[in-house]
Structure formats: structure tokens, C-alpha cells
Coordinates of C-alpha atoms in Angstrom, one line a residue:
M1 CA -26.5 -12.5 8.9
C2 CA -23.9 -10.6 10.9
A3 CA -26.5 -9.6 13.5
A4 CA -27.6 -13.2 13.9
L5 CA -24.1 -14.3 14.4
A6 CA -23.5 -11.6 17.0
V7 CA -26.6 -12.5 18.9
A8 CA -25.6 -16.2 18.8
T9 CA -22.3 -15.4 20.6
I10 CA -23.6 -13.3 23.5
P11 CA -22.8 -16.1 26.0
A12 CA -19.4 -16.6 24.5
N13 CA -16.2 -14.8 25.5
A14 CA -15.3 -14.1 21.9
G15 CA -16.7 -15.8 18.8
L16 CA -14.8 -16.4 15.6
F17 CA -16.7 -17.3 12.4
V18 CA -14.8 -18.3 9.3
N19 CA -16.4 -18.8 5.8
N20 CA -14.2 -20.5 3.2
N21 CA -16.0 -19.6 -0.1
L22 CA -13.1 -21.0 -2.2
S23 CA -13.3 -24.2 -4.2
C24 CA -10.2 -25.5 -2.4
D25 CA -9.2 -26.3 1.1
I26 CA -7.2 -23.6 3.0
S27 CA -5.0 -23.4 6.0
L28 CA -5.6 -20.3 8.1
D29 CA -3.3 -18.8 10.7
V30 CA -5.2 -16.9 13.5
Y31 CA -3.5 -14.6 15.9
A32 CA -4.8 -13.7 19.4
S33 CA -3.6 -12.2 22.7
E34 CA -4.5 -12.1 26.3
P35 CA -6.7 -9.2 27.5
G36 CA -4.8 -6.6 29.5
S37 CA -1.4 -7.8 28.3
G38 CA -0.7 -4.6 26.3
A39 CA 0.4 -6.6 23.3
S40 CA -1.4 -8.0 20.3
C41 CA -0.8 -11.1 18.2
T42 CA 1.2 -12.9 20.8
H43 CA -0.4 -16.2 20.1
V44 CA -0.8 -18.0 16.8
V45 CA -2.7 -21.2 15.8
W46 CA -3.5 -22.6 12.4
F47 CA -6.3 -24.9 11.2
K48 CA -7.5 -26.3 7.9
L49 CA -10.9 -25.5 6.5
A50 CA -12.5 -27.5 3.7
A51 CA -13.6 -25.8 0.4
N52 CA -17.0 -24.1 0.6
N53 CA -17.3 -24.7 4.3
S54 CA -17.6 -22.7 7.5
V55 CA -16.4 -23.0 11.1
A56 CA -17.3 -21.2 14.4
Y57 CA -15.4 -21.1 17.7
N58 CA -17.0 -19.7 20.8
N59 CA -13.7 -18.5 22.3
T60 CA -9.9 -18.7 22.0
N61 CA -9.8 -21.7 24.2
A62 CA -12.2 -23.8 22.1
P63 CA -11.4 -27.5 22.2
Q64 CA -10.8 -27.6 18.5
L65 CA -8.2 -24.9 18.6
V66 CA -6.5 -26.2 21.7
F67 CA -6.2 -29.5 20.0
N68 CA -4.2 -27.7 17.2
V69 CA -2.1 -26.0 20.0
W70 CA -1.7 -22.2 20.3
R71 CA 2.0 -21.2 19.7
D72 CA 4.1 -18.3 20.8
A73 CA 4.0 -16.0 17.7
A74 CA 7.4 -14.4 18.6
L75 CA 9.3 -17.6 19.3
G76 CA 7.9 -19.7 16.5
P77 CA 5.7 -22.7 15.8
L78 CA 7.6 -25.1 18.0
V79 CA 6.9 -23.2 21.3
P80 CA 3.4 -23.9 22.7
L81 CA 1.8 -21.0 24.5
P82 CA -1.6 -21.7 26.3
I83 CA -4.3 -19.0 26.0
S84 CA -7.3 -18.3 28.2
A85 CA -10.9 -18.6 27.1
N86 CA -11.2 -14.8 27.2
G87 CA -8.4 -14.1 24.7
I88 CA -8.8 -11.4 22.0
W89 CA -8.9 -12.3 18.3
D90 CA -6.3 -10.1 16.7
A91 CA -5.6 -11.1 13.1
A92 CA -5.7 -13.8 10.4
S93 CA -3.7 -14.8 7.4
L94 CA -3.6 -17.3 4.6
V95 CA 0.1 -16.6 4.3
Q96 CA 1.6 -19.2 6.6
Y97 CA 3.7 -18.3 9.6
P98 CA 6.1 -16.5 9.7
G99 CA 4.6 -14.6 6.9
G100 CA 2.6 -12.4 9.3
P101 CA -1.0 -11.3 9.5
E102 CA -2.9 -10.1 6.5
V103 CA -6.1 -8.8 8.1
G104 CA -7.2 -8.0 11.6
R105 CA -8.8 -5.7 14.2
S106 CA -7.9 -2.0 14.3
G107 CA -4.8 -1.4 16.4
A108 CA -3.6 -5.0 16.3
C109 CA -0.7 -6.3 14.1
A110 CA -2.4 -6.5 10.7
P111 CA -2.3 -3.7 8.1
G112 CA -6.1 -3.6 7.6
T113 CA -9.3 -5.5 7.3
F114 CA -9.1 -6.5 3.7
S115 CA -6.4 -8.3 1.7
S116 CA -6.0 -10.1 -1.5
G117 CA -3.5 -12.6 -2.6
Y118 CA -2.3 -15.1 -5.2
W119 CA -1.4 -18.7 -4.9
T120 CA -0.3 -21.3 -7.4
G121 CA -2.6 -24.2 -7.7
T122 CA -6.4 -24.8 -7.9
C123 CA -7.4 -21.6 -6.1
P124 CA -4.9 -19.0 -7.4
T125 CA -6.6 -15.8 -6.2
Y126 CA -8.4 -14.9 -3.0
T127 CA -9.7 -12.1 -0.9
L128 CA -9.7 -12.1 2.9
N129 CA -12.1 -9.9 4.9
W130 CA -12.1 -9.3 8.6
T131 CA -15.4 -7.9 10.0
S132 CA -15.8 -7.0 13.7
L133 CA -19.2 -8.0 14.9
G134 CA -18.9 -6.2 18.3
G135 CA -17.9 -7.6 21.6
N136 CA -14.7 -9.2 20.2
N137 CA -16.8 -11.4 17.9
V138 CA -15.2 -11.6 14.4
L139 CA -16.3 -12.8 11.0
I140 CA -13.6 -13.8 8.4
D141 CA -14.7 -14.3 4.8
I142 CA -12.4 -15.9 2.3
N143 CA -13.6 -15.4 -1.3
P144 CA -12.4 -16.0 -4.8

């Protein structure tokens, strides 16, 4: 499956694929940066993903993400910060901003590629996995 996803994103700048395998809706924070900036996780955007559903974005400037508005990760959620289509996916988190990234690419701002957590509510436990598919294409799996 990962190989098929990687091949599907060859014309894209950087594909992001997210699978929510939980039986509840989630809100995911995604962190990115501009190439050549020397910094990681400078931008943050969040989006909702329905239970047992998947989404795919062909680059960091995908219309669905721009609609949600990228924000300056250092200055907070009230400060918009545009990002180019060739941005780099850095990290992700189910812990809402300013909680910080849980998983991400090596050398970015996250502590690793696997995390687990606990919530109160209908989906109390989860695992979060970050898999690099090559070429800045990323697969994020959210599992019970």
C-alpha cells in the first residue's frame, strides 16, 4: 500500500496521507516548514477527520488546508502564516496546539515516529504512527 501511495504522489510536491482508524472523529495538528529555511515546524494547521476515514493532500498548499489557514507555530493560532506548495511536512499531533508535536520526520521537532496517548471520551486510547514514504511524502496512521 505504501508503495502505491508513493507512486501516486510522484507529480506532487509533498503528499500527506492520513488514516483515522478510530471509531471517533479526531482533530489533527500538522506542522510544516519552508524548504531552505533552516527551521522545522514553523507552520501549523489543524483539520478534523471523521471516524474510520482517510484524507490525502498533494502538497502543503492544498486548497483544503489553506481554507483551514496555516498559522505561525511560534506566535500562536491567531497569526496566519502562508506556506508555499513545496513546504516540508515536519510533524503531527493529536494533542492540540500548543501541546507540541507527537510524531514526525527525523531531525524535525517531534520526539519520534510513534506515540500513544489517552483521552477521556469515546476513543480513550490511540497510537499515532509517522511513516516516511520518500520524497517528503508521509503516511500518518491513527489506530486504537
